[in-house]
Amino acid sequence: MNFNSVQYLAFLALNVLVYYLLPRKARNVQLLVASYFFYACWNPKYALLMLTSTAITYACGLLVSSSALGKRRLWLALSFAANLGILFFFKYFNFVSGLIARGLALAGWQFTAPALDLLLPVGISFYTFQALGYTVDVYRGDVAAERNFVDYALFVSFFPQLVAGPIERSGNILHQLKEDHPFRWENLRDGFLPLLWGLMKKVVLADNLAVVVNTVYADPAAHGAGDLALATVAFAFQIYCDFSAYSDMARGSARMLGFELMENFRCPYLAVSVQDFWRRWHISLSSWFKDYLYFPLGGSRCGKPRRLLNLMIVFLVSGLWHGAALTFVAWGLLNGGYQAASILLDPLRKKWYGLTRLREDHPLVRGVKRVFTFGLVCLAWVLFRANSLGDAGTVFRALFTGPWALPDWAGLGLSLPALGVMALLCVAMTVLDWFIAEKDLAGRINRTVALRYGVYFLLIVLVLLLGSYGTGYDPQDFVYFQF
Amino acid sequence: MMNEAQPPENNRRAHGPGQFSLRRELVGILCLLAALGLFCGLSLRVLTPKRQQYGSVWGMFSREPADSLDVLVMGSSLAYCDVVPAVLYEGTGLTSFVMAGPQQTMPITYYYLREALKTQHPQVVALELTGMFFAPDNRHVKTNLTFMPYDFNRWAASFSETRGEELLGLMFPLYAYHDRWDKLTRQDLTEGLWGQQADVLAGYTYLDQVTPAGAPAYRDDLDQDPAHYARAEEYLEKLRDLCREENIALRCFLSPAAETIPPELLEQLEGTVERLGLSTVNYSARMEDLALDWETDFFDLRHLNYRGAEKFTRLLGEDLTGEGLAPDKASDADLWSRRVAEFSRRKADSDAAPLKLKQSPEGGEGQ
C-alpha cells in the first residue's frame, strides 16, 4: 500500500481513530498489528522475514546487555552476521556472483554465476540498519536492552517509517513507545500538513518529472546534451521530491499518532558544499553511517590518509546500500571523491579567500557555492539514475563534449507548458522548504485557521489538477522502495 | 478595590492563535469543501472535452429550446450518420434531434431517453435497433456516458454499464480529464464557462466520404451472447414503457446498410419487437424505395454518407407523416432555417468537389 493512495489514507485514518479509542496498554499492540498488516500488503512472506530479523536483534540485544557467556562482542557479531547475511542473500547475492563470474572470465576461466530469482523485500535495507543500530546502541550502553518484545518489534516495524525511513535511532523511538500519547488536536493538525505537502511533492512533482527522466534515460544515446542536462536536473528534483515526500508523509503520519520522527532532509540543494549536502540529504542514513561506521573506523581523528580512506569506505558502503549495481558503487565513490578532494583542496581554498579578501559567508559567494555544489551533485545523480555504467558514460560524454543545443521539447514526454509549471513549482518548493526548515513556516500556517485551510485548498487543487494519477497513468512507486 | 465587572470565565473563551476551536475548525472544513466543490465543478466544465459530432452531443442538445422537438432520433451511429434533421424539417416541417451515441447499447439508450425527457417531450421517439446486438462492454461505453450531464441518469447508467477505472473516471471526471489542462484552447475555456452553442446539424454527423458498396452482405461482428440480448430486450421494454408513460409513440427502425443484420438475428429481433407490441421498419429491405446509389451513397458498408442520408431521411419523413405525424412544437424558425441552410451549403460544396474515397472500408467512429 503506497503512501500516495486512497487505501493508505483510509488505513491511516482508521488506525489513528482506533489508537486514540484504545486504552494505553493496547495501543502498541494495535500499532504492531497495523504495521505488520501494512508490510504484508506488499508481501506476506516477507513480513515473516522481518519478524525473523526482529527476533534475532531482540535476542542479541538481551544477550549483549546481560553479557551472556561473557561474550558481548559475540552477540553483537551474531546480530550483524545474521542480519547482514539476510540482506546479502536477498540484495547482493546475484550482484556478487555476477562480479565473480566477470572477474573469472577476465582471467580466462569459465564460471556460470548462480542466480537467485528473488524479489527484494521492501524496506529491508531500512529496517535492517535500524535494528543493527539498536544492537550497537545496546552494546555501547547508550540504551538499555528492550525487554518488551512488542515494543521492540514495533520499533523495527513502525509503519510510517518502515519501508523508506527515516532510519530511526532506538534512543529516539523506544522511549516514545513507552510514553502515553493522549489525544491532542494539535497532533492531528500538525501531522496533516506535512502529509498533504508530501503527497503534493510526490504526485505532482516527482511523478511528473519522472516522465521526462524515464523518457531520456531509457535511451541516452538518442538524446542531445540539452535533453540530458534537463533530464538530469529533473532527476535531481524527482528524487528529492520523491524521497522527501515519503519522509514528510512518514513524519506527518507519526505525528498524528503523537510520535516524533527525526528530520530526514533539510534543503539539500541549498548546500554550500558536498559535505554540507550530506548533512542535509537522507540525514538518518548519513548519521547512521557516521555513528556506526565512520567513527568506529577512526573518523577524522586519525591522519589525513586514513581519514580519506575512511570517507571512501563509508561512501562505498553507502553506494552499495542504495543498490547492488556498479552504478551505485560508482555514485558512492564519486561522492566520497568529492569530499576527499574538498579536504585536500582546503588549504588552497583558504589561501584563495585570503588573497581575494572574499568572505566565505558573503551571499554572492554562498550563491556561487550553492550552484557549484548543485552541479556536482547532479553529475553524481547521473550515475545513480543511469541504467548502466555505459549509459552513464554516454551522458557524461554528451554533457562535457556536446554538441549543445536546446532540449527537444516535443520529445521529453511532457508538454512545454507542463515543463514550465513543473520548473516553477520546483523553485517554489525549494523556497518553501527553506521557510519550513528555517522560519517554522508550517508552525505559522498551523496557528492560523484561515491560512491553514487556504494552504490545504491550494495543495489539494495542485494534486487534483497536476497530479500524476488517473486513466492511463502508471502509478510510480517511491524511488527508495527499491532499496 | 473591585475590578471592573467581567463576564464569567466560561462565557469568555478567547481562542488565541493555535488554540483549538471546534467552531472555527468546522467553519474551515465547510469552507474548504465548498471551495473544492466549486473548483471541481468549474474545472470539470473547462477540462472535459466538448463533443461536437459523432453522437453524445449533450452539450449542444442542452441548448435546444425546451419542448421544441417533434421527433427524437435515438440509437447508435446508424442514427447520427443516417438521419438528417435539417432534411426532415425541410421536407415535413417536423423538428428533430439525433440524440444517439457510438455503438450505443439499449441500456444506455434508455438512460439517454430519461435524460432527454427532462427538457423535451417529443411526439415520436424513432429508435434505431441495431444496438440490440452491441456488446455491453464495448470501447465506446465511456464516450456515451462521459458527455451526459452529471446527474442521476448518468450515475445510474455508469454504475449499470461500467466498472473499475472506467466507473471511477465517470463518477469523478477529474480522474479522467485533469491532465488536459495543458491542451486547453480558447474554445474549451469559453464553451466550458458559457456552454456550447446549439448544434447547427441537430445531432447529425456530416460525412462526405464514399465507399462503393458492391453487393449486399451480412455483418459478422454483432454480439450473439444470449445473456446480453436478454438484457437489451429488458431495456427495450423499459424504453417502451417509458414512452407509454409519457404518451410518446415509439417507432423502431433499422437503417439501410450494405452490410446488414444476418437473417437469424433479424428473425430474433422481429420476434422481440412483436412480443413487446412494437413495430419496426427494416429500411435495408426497402432499397428500391430509397433509390440509393451503391457507388456513391455509402460512407462505409454500414453507414450512409450525406447523399444516402438525405434520401433515407426523406423516406423516413414520408413514413412518419404518412402515419399522421404533423409538426406540433413551437420551434425556433431562425435556428431551423440556419440548419437547413448549413446542410444545403455543405451538400453543395461536397457535390461540387470530386468524390472522396474512404481509405478503409471499415466504419469510422462507432457502429
PDB file of C-alpha atoms in Angstrom, chain A residues 131-361:
ATOM      1  CA  ALA A 131      17.759  -2.992  14.016  1.00  0.00           C
ATOM      2  CA  LEU A 132      21.569  -3.146  13.749  1.00  0.00           C
ATOM      3  CA  GLY A 133      21.824   0.378  15.076  1.00  0.00           C
ATOM      4  CA  TYR A 134      19.839  -0.731  18.115  1.00  0.00           C
ATOM      5  CA  THR A 135      22.204  -3.624  18.758  1.00  0.00           C
ATOM      6  CA  VAL A 136      25.210  -1.295  18.653  1.00  0.00           C
ATOM      7  CA  ASP A 137      23.463   1.199  20.933  1.00  0.00           C
ATOM      8  CA  VAL A 138      22.890  -1.568  23.479  1.00  0.00           C
ATOM      9  CA  TYR A 139      26.494  -2.720  23.131  1.00  0.00           C
ATOM     10  CA  ARG A 140      27.749   0.810  23.727  1.00  0.00           C
ATOM     11  CA  GLY A 141      25.402   1.233  26.654  1.00  0.00           C
ATOM     12  CA  ASP A 142      23.613   4.148  25.029  1.00  0.00           C
ATOM     13  CA  VAL A 143      20.250   2.440  25.521  1.00  0.00           C
ATOM     14  CA  ALA A 144      19.076  -0.361  27.730  1.00  0.00           C
ATOM     15  CA  ALA A 145      18.116  -3.584  26.019  1.00  0.00           C
ATOM     16  CA  GLU A 146      14.420  -3.619  25.328  1.00  0.00           C
ATOM     17  CA  ARG A 147      12.761  -6.466  27.199  1.00  0.00           C
ATOM     18  CA  ASN A 148       9.257  -5.957  25.886  1.00  0.00           C
ATOM     19  CA  PHE A 149       9.145  -7.819  22.573  1.00  0.00           C
ATOM     20  CA  VAL A 150       6.046  -5.962  21.382  1.00  0.00           C
ATOM     21  CA  ASP A 151       7.703  -2.596  21.909  1.00  0.00           C
ATOM     22  CA  TYR A 152      10.885  -3.727  20.218  1.00  0.00           C
ATOM     23  CA  ALA A 153       9.057  -5.275  17.272  1.00  0.00           C
ATOM     24  CA  LEU A 154       7.109  -2.039  16.897  1.00  0.00           C
ATOM     25  CA  PHE A 155      10.350  -0.053  16.947  1.00  0.00           C
ATOM     26  CA  VAL A 156      11.575  -2.107  13.962  1.00  0.00           C
ATOM     27  CA  SER A 157       8.297  -2.181  12.053  1.00  0.00           C
ATOM     28  CA  PHE A 158       6.556   1.115  12.842  1.00  0.00           C
ATOM     29  CA  PHE A 159       4.578   1.583   9.667  1.00  0.00           C
ATOM     30  CA  PRO A 160       5.091   5.301   8.974  1.00  0.00           C
ATOM     31  CA  GLN A 161       8.844   4.792   8.590  1.00  0.00           C
ATOM     32  CA  LEU A 162       9.105   1.102   7.836  1.00  0.00           C
ATOM     33  CA  VAL A 163       9.687   0.922   4.081  1.00  0.00           C
ATOM     34  CA  ALA A 164      11.654   4.101   3.317  1.00  0.00           C
ATOM     35  CA  GLY A 165      12.782   5.644   6.576  1.00  0.00           C
ATOM     36  CA  PRO A 166      13.773   7.808   8.290  1.00  0.00           C
ATOM     37  CA  ILE A 167      16.108   5.196   9.791  1.00  0.00           C
ATOM     38  CA  GLU A 168      15.278   5.858  13.379  1.00  0.00           C
ATOM     39  CA  ARG A 169      17.515   5.557  16.414  1.00  0.00           C
ATOM     40  CA  SER A 170      16.493   3.436  19.345  1.00  0.00           C
ATOM     41  CA  GLY A 171      17.202   6.366  21.636  1.00  0.00           C
ATOM     42  CA  ASN A 172      14.573   8.436  19.842  1.00  0.00           C
ATOM     43  CA  ILE A 173      11.792   5.926  19.386  1.00  0.00           C
ATOM     44  CA  LEU A 174      11.896   3.368  22.188  1.00  0.00           C
ATOM     45  CA  HIS A 175      11.147   5.870  24.915  1.00  0.00           C
ATOM     46  CA  GLN A 176       8.284   7.322  22.851  1.00  0.00           C
ATOM     47  CA  LEU A 177       6.760   3.862  22.670  1.00  0.00           C
ATOM     48  CA  LYS A 178       6.680   3.765  26.448  1.00  0.00           C
ATOM     49  CA  GLU A 179       5.088   7.180  26.846  1.00  0.00           C
ATOM     50  CA  ASP A 180       1.435   7.980  26.942  1.00  0.00           C
ATOM     51  CA  HIS A 181       0.148   9.790  23.866  1.00  0.00           C
ATOM     52  CA  PRO A 182      -3.180  11.301  24.797  1.00  0.00           C
ATOM     53  CA  PHE A 183      -5.311  12.685  22.022  1.00  0.00           C
ATOM     54  CA  ARG A 184      -4.255  16.197  21.226  1.00  0.00           C
ATOM     55  CA  TRP A 185      -5.874  18.127  18.464  1.00  0.00           C
ATOM     56  CA  GLU A 186      -2.527  19.779  17.737  1.00  0.00           C
ATOM     57  CA  ASN A 187      -1.010  16.425  16.780  1.00  0.00           C
ATOM     58  CA  LEU A 188      -3.653  15.817  14.137  1.00  0.00           C
ATOM     59  CA  ARG A 189      -3.305  19.347  12.857  1.00  0.00           C
ATOM     60  CA  ASP A 190       0.487  19.324  12.855  1.00  0.00           C
ATOM     61  CA  GLY A 191       0.621  15.915  11.169  1.00  0.00           C
ATOM     62  CA  PHE A 192      -1.866  16.654   8.421  1.00  0.00           C
ATOM     63  CA  LEU A 193       0.048  19.490   6.785  1.00  0.00           C
ATOM     64  CA  PRO A 194       3.293  17.521   6.136  1.00  0.00           C
ATOM     65  CA  LEU A 195       1.146  14.615   4.946  1.00  0.00           C
ATOM     66  CA  LEU A 196      -0.520  16.828   2.357  1.00  0.00           C
ATOM     67  CA  TRP A 197       2.730  18.620   1.469  1.00  0.00           C
ATOM     68  CA  GLY A 198       4.470  15.276   0.904  1.00  0.00           C
ATOM     69  CA  LEU A 199       1.571  13.998  -1.189  1.00  0.00           C
ATOM     70  CA  MET A 200       1.810  17.067  -3.396  1.00  0.00           C
ATOM     71  CA  LYS A 201       5.569  16.709  -3.830  1.00  0.00           C
ATOM     72  CA  LYS A 202       5.209  13.053  -4.780  1.00  0.00           C
ATOM     73  CA  VAL A 203       2.155  13.104  -7.027  1.00  0.00           C
ATOM     74  CA  VAL A 204       2.651  16.498  -8.668  1.00  0.00           C
ATOM     75  CA  LEU A 205       6.392  16.989  -8.849  1.00  0.00           C
ATOM     76  CA  ALA A 206       8.191  13.653  -8.525  1.00  0.00           C
ATOM     77  CA  ASP A 207       5.863  11.574 -10.687  1.00  0.00           C
ATOM     78  CA  ASN A 208       5.573  14.192 -13.444  1.00  0.00           C
ATOM     79  CA  LEU A 209       9.313  14.790 -13.563  1.00  0.00           C
ATOM     80  CA  ALA A 210       9.760  11.019 -13.730  1.00  0.00           C
ATOM     81  CA  VAL A 211       8.142  11.073 -17.182  1.00  0.00           C
ATOM     82  CA  VAL A 212      10.933  13.282 -18.547  1.00  0.00           C
ATOM     83  CA  VAL A 213      13.654  11.371 -16.725  1.00  0.00           C
ATOM     84  CA  ASN A 214      12.408   7.957 -17.824  1.00  0.00           C
ATOM     85  CA  THR A 215      11.992   9.102 -21.425  1.00  0.00           C
ATOM     86  CA  VAL A 216      15.541  10.409 -21.702  1.00  0.00           C
ATOM     87  CA  TYR A 217      17.392   7.918 -19.535  1.00  0.00           C
ATOM     88  CA  ALA A 218      15.731   4.962 -21.277  1.00  0.00           C
ATOM     89  CA  ASP A 219      17.947   5.725 -24.270  1.00  0.00           C
ATOM     90  CA  PRO A 220      20.532   8.424 -23.522  1.00  0.00           C
ATOM     91  CA  ALA A 221      22.306   7.945 -26.847  1.00  0.00           C
ATOM     92  CA  ALA A 222      19.185   9.118 -28.662  1.00  0.00           C
ATOM     93  CA  HIS A 223      19.176  12.466 -26.866  1.00  0.00           C
ATOM     94  CA  GLY A 224      21.344  15.527 -27.139  1.00  0.00           C
ATOM     95  CA  ALA A 225      23.227  17.305 -24.393  1.00  0.00           C
ATOM     96  CA  GLY A 226      20.344  19.707 -23.803  1.00  0.00           C
ATOM     97  CA  ASP A 227      17.888  16.866 -23.200  1.00  0.00           C
ATOM     98  CA  LEU A 228      20.343  15.031 -20.962  1.00  0.00           C
ATOM     99  CA  ALA A 229      21.111  18.095 -18.888  1.00  0.00           C
ATOM    100  CA  LEU A 230      17.430  18.857 -18.451  1.00  0.00           C
ATOM    101  CA  ALA A 231      16.637  15.244 -17.560  1.00  0.00           C
ATOM    102  CA  THR A 232      19.495  15.137 -15.038  1.00  0.00           C
ATOM    103  CA  VAL A 233      18.280  18.268 -13.290  1.00  0.00           C
ATOM    104  CA  ALA A 234      14.760  16.860 -13.457  1.00  0.00           C
ATOM    105  CA  PHE A 235      16.017  13.696 -11.808  1.00  0.00           C
ATOM    106  CA  ALA A 236      17.688  15.720  -9.066  1.00  0.00           C
ATOM    107  CA  PHE A 237      14.312  17.195  -8.208  1.00  0.00           C
ATOM    108  CA  GLN A 238      12.422  13.976  -8.842  1.00  0.00           C
ATOM    109  CA  ILE A 239      14.473  12.006  -6.361  1.00  0.00           C
ATOM    110  CA  TYR A 240      14.424  14.817  -3.828  1.00  0.00           C
ATOM    111  CA  CYS A 241      10.668  15.317  -4.068  1.00  0.00           C
ATOM    112  CA  ASP A 242      10.036  11.571  -4.087  1.00  0.00           C
ATOM    113  CA  PHE A 243      12.203  10.757  -1.109  1.00  0.00           C
ATOM    114  CA  SER A 244      11.496  13.840   0.974  1.00  0.00           C
ATOM    115  CA  ALA A 245       7.791  13.377   0.250  1.00  0.00           C
ATOM    116  CA  TYR A 246       7.939   9.938   1.806  1.00  0.00           C
ATOM    117  CA  SER A 247       9.730  11.334   4.838  1.00  0.00           C
ATOM    118  CA  ASP A 248       7.216  14.173   5.134  1.00  0.00           C
ATOM    119  CA  MET A 249       4.312  11.779   4.955  1.00  0.00           C
ATOM    120  CA  ALA A 250       6.020   9.424   7.394  1.00  0.00           C
ATOM    121  CA  ARG A 251       6.601  12.221   9.895  1.00  0.00           C
ATOM    122  CA  GLY A 252       3.089  13.544   9.389  1.00  0.00           C
ATOM    123  CA  SER A 253       1.551  10.118   9.909  1.00  0.00           C
ATOM    124  CA  ALA A 254       3.630   9.509  13.026  1.00  0.00           C
ATOM    125  CA  ARG A 255       2.806  12.953  14.383  1.00  0.00           C
ATOM    126  CA  MET A 256      -0.882  12.264  14.106  1.00  0.00           C
ATOM    127  CA  LEU A 257      -0.283   9.341  16.444  1.00  0.00           C
ATOM    128  CA  GLY A 258       1.728  11.555  18.767  1.00  0.00           C
ATOM    129  CA  PHE A 259       5.166  10.334  17.677  1.00  0.00           C
ATOM    130  CA  GLU A 260       8.076  12.472  16.585  1.00  0.00           C
ATOM    131  CA  LEU A 261      10.306  11.054  13.852  1.00  0.00           C
ATOM    132  CA  MET A 262      13.647  12.583  13.010  1.00  0.00           C
ATOM    133  CA  GLU A 263      14.133  15.128  10.262  1.00  0.00           C
ATOM    134  CA  ASN A 264      15.493  13.451   7.164  1.00  0.00           C
ATOM    135  CA  PHE A 265      16.030  16.338   4.738  1.00  0.00           C
ATOM    136  CA  ARG A 266      16.974  19.960   5.260  1.00  0.00           C
ATOM    137  CA  CYS A 267      17.046  21.886   1.977  1.00  0.00           C
ATOM    138  CA  PRO A 268      19.840  19.761   0.477  1.00  0.00           C
ATOM    139  CA  TYR A 269      20.011  21.701  -2.776  1.00  0.00           C
ATOM    140  CA  LEU A 270      20.874  24.854  -0.859  1.00  0.00           C
ATOM    141  CA  ALA A 271      24.040  23.184   0.424  1.00  0.00           C
ATOM    142  CA  VAL A 272      27.257  25.193   0.015  1.00  0.00           C
ATOM    143  CA  SER A 273      29.480  22.128  -0.300  1.00  0.00           C
ATOM    144  CA  VAL A 274      29.161  18.395  -0.867  1.00  0.00           C
ATOM    145  CA  GLN A 275      29.965  17.866   2.806  1.00  0.00           C
ATOM    146  CA  ASP A 276      27.118  20.255   3.658  1.00  0.00           C
ATOM    147  CA  PHE A 277      24.876  18.384   1.194  1.00  0.00           C
ATOM    148  CA  TRP A 278      25.399  15.152   3.087  1.00  0.00           C
ATOM    149  CA  ARG A 279      24.445  16.864   6.324  1.00  0.00           C
ATOM    150  CA  ARG A 280      21.143  17.772   4.694  1.00  0.00           C
ATOM    151  CA  TRP A 281      20.325  14.746   2.495  1.00  0.00           C
ATOM    152  CA  HIS A 282      18.926  11.494   3.944  1.00  0.00           C
ATOM    153  CA  ILE A 283      20.126  12.705   7.314  1.00  0.00           C
ATOM    154  CA  SER A 284      19.094   9.486   9.053  1.00  0.00           C
ATOM    155  CA  LEU A 285      21.305   7.336   6.796  1.00  0.00           C
ATOM    156  CA  SER A 286      24.253   9.763   6.773  1.00  0.00           C
ATOM    157  CA  SER A 287      24.199   9.999  10.550  1.00  0.00           C
ATOM    158  CA  TRP A 288      23.871   6.208  10.811  1.00  0.00           C
ATOM    159  CA  PHE A 289      26.978   5.745   8.706  1.00  0.00           C
ATOM    160  CA  LYS A 290      28.773   8.452  10.660  1.00  0.00           C
ATOM    161  CA  ASP A 291      27.957   6.929  14.050  1.00  0.00           C
ATOM    162  CA  TYR A 292      28.182   3.237  13.219  1.00  0.00           C
ATOM    163  CA  LEU A 293      30.847   3.073  10.527  1.00  0.00           C
ATOM    164  CA  TYR A 294      32.870   6.267  10.139  1.00  0.00           C
ATOM    165  CA  PHE A 295      33.550   6.877  13.802  1.00  0.00           C
ATOM    166  CA  PRO A 296      34.398   3.212  14.582  1.00  0.00           C
ATOM    167  CA  LEU A 297      36.867   3.315  11.663  1.00  0.00           C
ATOM    168  CA  GLY A 298      38.542   6.262  13.285  1.00  0.00           C
ATOM    169  CA  GLY A 299      36.612   9.102  11.700  1.00  0.00           C
ATOM    170  CA  SER A 300      38.587  12.320  11.432  1.00  0.00           C
ATOM    171  CA  ARG A 301      40.718  11.568  14.479  1.00  0.00           C
ATOM    172  CA  CYS A 302      43.423   9.828  12.507  1.00  0.00           C
ATOM    173  CA  GLY A 303      45.870  11.141   9.941  1.00  0.00           C
ATOM    174  CA  LYS A 304      44.699  12.577   6.657  1.00  0.00           C
ATOM    175  CA  PRO A 305      45.346   9.485   4.517  1.00  0.00           C
ATOM    176  CA  ARG A 306      43.382   7.284   6.949  1.00  0.00           C
ATOM    177  CA  ARG A 307      40.645   9.882   7.193  1.00  0.00           C
ATOM    178  CA  LEU A 308      40.285   9.955   3.426  1.00  0.00           C
ATOM    179  CA  LEU A 309      40.254   6.164   3.312  1.00  0.00           C
ATOM    180  CA  ASN A 310      37.532   6.087   5.985  1.00  0.00           C
ATOM    181  CA  LEU A 311      35.497   8.510   3.910  1.00  0.00           C
ATOM    182  CA  MET A 312      35.824   6.416   0.777  1.00  0.00           C
ATOM    183  CA  ILE A 313      34.866   3.257   2.672  1.00  0.00           C
ATOM    184  CA  VAL A 314      31.766   4.930   4.083  1.00  0.00           C
ATOM    185  CA  PHE A 315      30.658   6.193   0.698  1.00  0.00           C
ATOM    186  CA  LEU A 316      31.426   2.885  -0.968  1.00  0.00           C
ATOM    187  CA  VAL A 317      29.181   1.163   1.547  1.00  0.00           C
ATOM    188  CA  SER A 318      26.590   3.918   1.109  1.00  0.00           C
ATOM    189  CA  GLY A 319      26.599   3.335  -2.624  1.00  0.00           C
ATOM    190  CA  LEU A 320      26.184  -0.398  -2.098  1.00  0.00           C
ATOM    191  CA  TRP A 321      23.396   0.223   0.403  1.00  0.00           C
ATOM    192  CA  HIS A 322      21.479   2.015  -2.311  1.00  0.00           C
ATOM    193  CA  GLY A 323      21.712  -0.794  -4.768  1.00  0.00           C
ATOM    194  CA  ALA A 324      23.504  -3.873  -5.940  1.00  0.00           C
ATOM    195  CA  ALA A 325      24.914  -2.407  -9.126  1.00  0.00           C
ATOM    196  CA  LEU A 326      28.185  -0.868 -10.238  1.00  0.00           C
ATOM    197  CA  THR A 327      26.422   2.418 -10.957  1.00  0.00           C
ATOM    198  CA  PHE A 328      25.547   2.799  -7.286  1.00  0.00           C
ATOM    199  CA  VAL A 329      29.094   1.866  -6.260  1.00  0.00           C
ATOM    200  CA  ALA A 330      30.440   4.473  -8.676  1.00  0.00           C
ATOM    201  CA  TRP A 331      27.958   7.023  -7.341  1.00  0.00           C
ATOM    202  CA  GLY A 332      29.072   6.386  -3.796  1.00  0.00           C
ATOM    203  CA  LEU A 333      32.751   6.566  -4.731  1.00  0.00           C
ATOM    204  CA  LEU A 334      32.212   9.795  -6.656  1.00  0.00           C
ATOM    205  CA  ASN A 335      30.583  11.410  -3.631  1.00  0.00           C
ATOM    206  CA  GLY A 336      33.427  10.169  -1.478  1.00  0.00           C
ATOM    207  CA  GLY A 337      35.837  11.517  -4.044  1.00  0.00           C
ATOM    208  CA  TYR A 338      34.167  14.925  -3.920  1.00  0.00           C
ATOM    209  CA  GLN A 339      34.660  15.097  -0.159  1.00  0.00           C
ATOM    210  CA  ALA A 340      38.204  13.783  -0.351  1.00  0.00           C
ATOM    211  CA  ALA A 341      39.040  16.402  -2.963  1.00  0.00           C
ATOM    212  CA  SER A 342      37.455  19.086  -0.804  1.00  0.00           C
ATOM    213  CA  ILE A 343      39.605  18.059   2.159  1.00  0.00           C
ATOM    214  CA  LEU A 344      42.732  18.005   0.033  1.00  0.00           C
ATOM    215  CA  LEU A 345      41.958  21.375  -1.555  1.00  0.00           C
ATOM    216  CA  ASP A 346      41.032  23.027   1.742  1.00  0.00           C
ATOM    217  CA  PRO A 347      44.415  24.758   2.225  1.00  0.00           C
ATOM    218  CA  LEU A 348      44.269  26.127  -1.331  1.00  0.00           C
ATOM    219  CA  ARG A 349      40.743  27.323  -0.791  1.00  0.00           C
ATOM    220  CA  LYS A 350      41.675  29.204   2.375  1.00  0.00           C
ATOM    221  CA  LYS A 351      44.624  30.773   0.588  1.00  0.00           C
ATOM    222  CA  TRP A 352      42.351  31.902  -2.226  1.00  0.00           C
ATOM    223  CA  TYR A 353      39.866  33.541   0.106  1.00  0.00           C
ATOM    224  CA  GLY A 354      42.748  35.249   1.818  1.00  0.00           C
ATOM    225  CA  LEU A 355      44.139  36.588  -1.447  1.00  0.00           C
ATOM    226  CA  THR A 356      40.813  37.733  -2.844  1.00  0.00           C
ATOM    227  CA  ARG A 357      39.596  39.023   0.536  1.00  0.00           C
ATOM    228  CA  LEU A 358      36.260  37.438  -0.219  1.00  0.00           C
ATOM    229  CA  ARG A 359      34.215  36.320   2.752  1.00  0.00           C
ATOM    230  CA  GLU A 360      33.113  32.739   2.595  1.00  0.00           C
ATOM    231  CA  ASP A 361      29.753  33.685   4.072  1.00  0.00           C
TER     232      ASP A 361
END
